[in-house]
Structures are given as structure tokens and as C-alpha cells.
């Protein structure tokens, strides 16, 4: 079965492929469809954005599409940056610019009050209109300064007390076991297995 990953983020593509490994899938990306239209992520929730992307890509390609929308919610900032995580410091902002803005907003706040969570919603849509969604989260704290060279986005600032490390200090294998995206993808894997089983009956 062919599936299109509805993201241009190559870091996400790598993580998604690692978790979906073992399924009898031919995984395509947006690079395989040069004329694909841009889908504007203007939803107010991660779920709205993920569903919009998956439906749009499934409709354009005529194939099953998997889209992810994910981000960071910081309790002290009323769950910001939320759906604006990728563009927190402005449109097309770099990871370092977003991280810098976050640290500036939290300046002076004690460590125990820097609670946060990563959220990921995965949507799987087909050209026939079917849509399934799954969700995953990872709770932690925002550090006072970046640590680690792995991962991407806010990973260098996201501290996991149980590991005494930031997400950026985890190995890719560790991250793909516990991350918000990995949790959502594991449930998506079950959905994809069911879809594949139906196609084979």
C-alpha cells in the first residue's frame, strides 16, 4: 500500500519512517509530488491542522495521506506557543529564534514553574473521505538554557526529569520510544494495519 507523508520537514519524515518500519508500505513524501499545492495551516487546534493537511494531500494525490501537527504548550504561557510553535518568533523563524523567544518570555521563572508538554496529533485520510486521528503527549519542563545536539525544534529546551536529560540529549532510538509523535504514531500504525487488512479482503 502507498502512503504519502504530508510534511516537508525532513526531521519529521525520518522519525515517522522509523516508527512505521515493519509495515508493508511504500512511503512517499511531498518531494514525490513537485506540483502539490501548499496547504495553509490556519486551524485553531493541532487536530484541525492535521486533518486539513491529510485531507488536502489525499485529495490531490489520490492516495492515503498521513499528516502530523505538533507543538509545544507551556503552562505559564497559557499553553503558548501551541499551534504557532513553528512560527513562534515569526513566519519561517529558525529553531534557535523560537527557542530564544521562549527563554526570554520565561526569564526569571523558577524551574518548577516551567511545566510544559509536547503534543502531536496524527491524521490519516483517504481519497474516499475517511479520516482517523490519534494523539500523543510528552510532559516535561523548560530548561534555563539549551542542552544537547540531537532532535530539532524545542528539543534542546525540553527537560525530562525521569531521564535527567533534554529530548535533544536522547538517542534517536530513545526519542522514538517515548516522544509525543512516537506515541501518536504507534496508534496510527494499528489503524494502518486495519486499513491494509481491509484492502486485502
Tab-separated table of N, CA and C in Angstrom, residues 110-182:
chain	number	residue	atom	x	y	z
A	110	UNK	N	11.041	30.341	38.098
A	110	UNK	CA	11.750	29.182	38.673
A	110	UNK	C	11.463	27.896	37.906
A	111	UNK	N	12.425	26.981	37.974
A	111	UNK	CA	12.379	25.740	37.191
A	111	UNK	C	11.077	24.977	37.393
A	112	UNK	N	10.620	24.890	38.643
A	112	UNK	CA	9.413	24.084	38.936
A	112	UNK	C	8.134	24.676	38.344
A	113	UNK	N	8.194	25.940	37.914
A	113	UNK	CA	7.020	26.582	37.307
A	113	UNK	C	7.118	26.626	35.779
A	114	UNK	N	8.045	25.868	35.233
A	114	UNK	CA	8.254	25.880	33.777
A	114	UNK	C	7.711	24.596	33.136
A	115	UNK	N	6.553	24.142	33.651
A	115	UNK	CA	5.949	22.901	33.144
A	115	UNK	C	5.462	23.075	31.711
A	116	UNK	N	5.654	22.009	30.923
A	116	UNK	CA	5.268	22.069	29.514
A	116	UNK	C	4.925	20.671	29.010
A	117	UNK	N	4.326	20.635	27.841
A	117	UNK	CA	4.106	19.334	27.198
A	117	UNK	C	4.208	19.500	25.686
A	118	UNK	N	4.763	18.462	25.068
A	118	UNK	CA	4.728	18.344	23.619
A	118	UNK	C	3.450	17.603	23.258
A	119	UNK	N	2.756	18.070	22.229
A	119	UNK	CA	1.529	17.419	21.765
A	119	UNK	C	1.671	17.088	20.287
A	120	UNK	N	1.185	15.923	19.888
A	120	UNK	CA	1.175	15.553	18.474
A	120	UNK	C	-0.169	14.926	18.127
A	121	UNK	N	-0.772	15.401	17.053
A	121	UNK	CA	-1.972	14.760	16.502
A	121	UNK	C	-1.622	14.252	15.110
A	122	UNK	N	-1.888	12.977	14.869
A	122	UNK	CA	-1.683	12.376	13.551
A	122	UNK	C	-3.060	12.171	12.913
A	123	UNK	N	-3.191	12.584	11.671
A	123	UNK	CA	-4.424	12.326	10.914
A	123	UNK	C	-4.080	11.450	9.714
A	124	UNK	N	-4.899	10.437	9.495
A	124	UNK	CA	-4.772	9.568	8.321
A	124	UNK	C	-6.045	9.745	7.512
A	125	UNK	N	-5.895	10.153	6.256
A	125	UNK	CA	-7.070	10.400	5.401
A	125	UNK	C	-6.919	9.653	4.085
A	126	UNK	N	-8.052	9.264	3.523
A	126	UNK	CA	-8.054	8.595	2.225
A	126	UNK	C	-8.794	9.426	1.203
A	127	UNK	N	-8.554	9.172	-0.074
A	127	UNK	CA	-9.251	9.929	-1.121
A	127	UNK	C	-10.756	9.683	-1.114
A	128	UNK	N	-11.189	8.608	-0.418
A	128	UNK	CA	-12.629	8.319	-0.320
A	128	UNK	C	-13.312	9.107	0.794
A	129	UNK	N	-12.541	9.932	1.509
A	129	UNK	CA	-13.136	10.771	2.561
A	129	UNK	C	-12.929	10.268	3.975
A	130	UNK	N	-12.416	9.049	4.145
A	130	UNK	CA	-12.225	8.535	5.507
A	130	UNK	C	-11.102	9.305	6.217
A	131	UNK	N	-11.294	9.545	7.520
A	131	UNK	CA	-10.281	10.225	8.334
A	131	UNK	C	-10.212	9.569	9.707
A	132	UNK	N	-8.999	9.286	10.155
A	132	UNK	CA	-8.767	8.797	11.516
A	132	UNK	C	-7.745	9.719	12.166
A	133	UNK	N	-7.878	9.929	13.484
A	133	UNK	CA	-6.873	10.736	14.191
A	133	UNK	C	-6.410	10.026	15.457
A	134	UNK	N	-5.153	10.240	15.816
A	134	UNK	CA	-4.615	9.742	17.078
A	134	UNK	C	-3.792	10.863	17.704
A	135	UNK	N	-3.571	10.765	19.020
A	135	UNK	CA	-2.860	11.840	19.724
A	135	UNK	C	-1.833	11.258	20.683
A	136	UNK	N	-0.745	11.991	20.878
A	136	UNK	CA	0.265	11.608	21.860
A	136	UNK	C	0.792	12.846	22.561
A	137	UNK	N	1.270	12.681	23.798
A	137	UNK	CA	1.851	13.814	24.515
A	137	UNK	C	3.081	13.370	25.300
A	138	UNK	N	3.937	14.339	25.588
A	138	UNK	CA	5.123	14.095	26.406
A	138	UNK	C	5.257	15.282	27.347
A	139	UNK	N	5.277	14.999	28.662
A	139	UNK	CA	5.337	16.075	29.661
A	139	UNK	C	6.771	16.287	30.132
A	140	UNK	N	7.078	17.538	30.444
A	140	UNK	CA	8.417	17.860	30.931
A	140	UNK	C	8.487	19.282	31.450
A	141	UNK	N	9.698	19.836	31.482
A	141	UNK	CA	9.941	21.188	31.968
A	141	UNK	C	10.848	21.915	30.970
A	142	UNK	N	10.723	23.235	30.920
A	142	UNK	CA	11.587	24.026	30.037
A	142	UNK	C	12.850	24.422	30.814
A	143	UNK	N	14.002	24.102	30.247
A	143	UNK	CA	15.273	24.386	30.910
A	143	UNK	C	15.590	25.884	30.888
A	144	UNK	N	16.662	26.245	31.589
A	144	UNK	CA	17.107	27.645	31.616
A	144	UNK	C	17.990	27.974	30.414
A	145	UNK	N	18.577	26.932	29.817
A	145	UNK	CA	19.440	27.117	28.639
A	145	UNK	C	19.425	25.837	27.808
A	146	UNK	N	19.705	25.921	26.496
A	146	UNK	CA	19.674	24.731	25.649
A	146	UNK	C	20.734	23.708	26.057
A	147	UNK	N	20.411	22.421	25.843
A	147	UNK	CA	21.369	21.343	26.099
A	147	UNK	C	21.115	20.207	25.115
A	148	UNK	N	22.173	19.708	24.490
A	148	UNK	CA	22.050	18.583	23.564
A	148	UNK	C	22.046	19.028	22.112
A	149	UNK	N	22.485	18.114	21.252
A	149	UNK	CA	22.586	18.438	19.826
A	149	UNK	C	21.655	17.607	18.959
A	150	UNK	N	20.908	16.705	19.553
A	150	UNK	CA	20.006	15.858	18.777
A	150	UNK	C	18.649	16.521	18.574
A	151	UNK	N	17.777	15.820	17.852
A	151	UNK	CA	16.413	16.310	17.673
A	151	UNK	C	16.342	17.598	16.878
A	152	UNK	N	15.247	18.330	17.095
A	152	UNK	CA	15.034	19.595	16.385
A	152	UNK	C	13.979	20.383	17.141
A	153	UNK	N	13.663	21.564	16.671
A	153	UNK	CA	12.635	22.381	17.326
A	153	UNK	C	13.021	22.755	18.750
A	154	UNK	N	12.113	22.499	19.680
A	154	UNK	CA	12.331	22.879	21.082
A	154	UNK	C	13.020	21.772	21.887
A	155	UNK	N	13.473	20.710	21.230
A	155	UNK	CA	14.087	19.571	21.938
A	155	UNK	C	15.218	19.970	22.894
A	156	UNK	N	16.096	20.943	22.535
A	156	UNK	CA	17.192	21.287	23.460
A	156	UNK	C	16.736	21.967	24.751
A	157	UNK	N	15.488	22.446	24.775
A	157	UNK	CA	14.964	23.128	25.972
A	157	UNK	C	14.005	22.256	26.777
A	158	UNK	N	13.635	21.102	26.243
A	158	UNK	CA	12.585	20.294	26.873
A	158	UNK	C	13.224	19.216	27.745
A	159	UNK	N	13.154	19.424	29.062
A	159	UNK	CA	13.828	18.557	30.040
A	159	UNK	C	12.876	17.479	30.556
A	160	UNK	N	13.390	16.250	30.576
A	160	UNK	CA	12.619	15.108	31.067
A	160	UNK	C	13.189	14.679	32.420
A	161	UNK	N	12.491	14.976	33.535
A	161	UNK	CA	13.027	14.653	34.873
A	161	UNK	C	13.392	13.178	35.047
A	162	UNK	N	12.581	12.280	34.437
A	162	UNK	CA	12.844	10.847	34.618
A	162	UNK	C	14.133	10.394	33.944
A	163	UNK	N	14.586	11.143	32.941
A	163	UNK	CA	15.832	10.807	32.236
A	163	UNK	C	16.997	11.718	32.642
A	164	UNK	N	16.647	12.820	33.346
A	164	UNK	CA	17.641	13.853	33.696
A	164	UNK	C	18.383	14.354	32.440
A	165	UNK	N	17.651	14.454	31.358
A	165	UNK	CA	18.200	14.906	30.076
A	165	UNK	C	17.142	15.728	29.353
A	166	UNK	N	17.589	16.546	28.399
A	166	UNK	CA	16.635	17.160	27.476
A	166	UNK	C	16.350	16.141	26.369
A	167	UNK	N	15.308	16.393	25.597
A	167	UNK	CA	14.990	15.500	24.472
A	167	UNK	C	16.150	15.497	23.472
A	168	UNK	N	16.850	16.633	23.348
A	168	UNK	CA	17.981	16.719	22.419
A	168	UNK	C	19.193	15.905	22.875
A	169	UNK	N	19.185	15.456	24.135
A	169	UNK	CA	20.275	14.629	24.648
A	169	UNK	C	19.962	13.128	24.560
A	170	UNK	N	18.747	12.789	24.134
A	170	UNK	CA	18.376	11.388	23.962
A	170	UNK	C	18.947	10.854	22.655
A	171	UNK	N	19.126	9.550	22.561
A	171	UNK	CA	19.479	8.950	21.274
A	171	UNK	C	18.212	8.941	20.409
A	172	UNK	N	18.339	8.864	19.080
A	172	UNK	CA	17.145	8.786	18.230
A	172	UNK	C	16.240	7.608	18.624
A	173	UNK	N	16.860	6.489	19.037
A	173	UNK	CA	16.069	5.304	19.438
A	173	UNK	C	15.259	5.591	20.698
A	174	UNK	N	15.886	6.272	21.674
A	174	UNK	CA	15.172	6.623	22.910
A	174	UNK	C	14.014	7.567	22.597
A	175	UNK	N	14.299	8.577	21.775
A	175	UNK	CA	13.264	9.556	21.427
A	175	UNK	C	12.089	8.876	20.724
A	176	UNK	N	12.398	7.954	19.801
A	176	UNK	CA	11.329	7.282	19.048
A	176	UNK	C	10.546	6.273	19.883
A	177	UNK	N	10.987	6.035	21.113
A	177	UNK	CA	10.213	5.179	22.020
A	177	UNK	C	9.231	5.987	22.861
A	178	UNK	N	9.632	7.223	23.224
A	178	UNK	CA	8.847	7.949	24.238
A	178	UNK	C	8.212	9.245	23.760
A	179	UNK	N	8.583	9.727	22.586
A	179	UNK	CA	8.114	11.060	22.170
A	179	UNK	C	6.612	11.108	21.921
A	180	UNK	N	6.083	12.326	21.938
A	180	UNK	CA	4.677	12.570	21.637
A	180	UNK	C	4.327	12.039	20.250
A	181	UNK	N	5.243	12.246	19.283
A	181	UNK	CA	4.996	11.779	17.917
A	181	UNK	C	5.008	10.247	17.859
A	182	UNK	N	5.948	9.632	18.579
A	182	UNK	CA	6.030	8.167	18.597
A	182	UNK	C	4.755	7.558	19.177
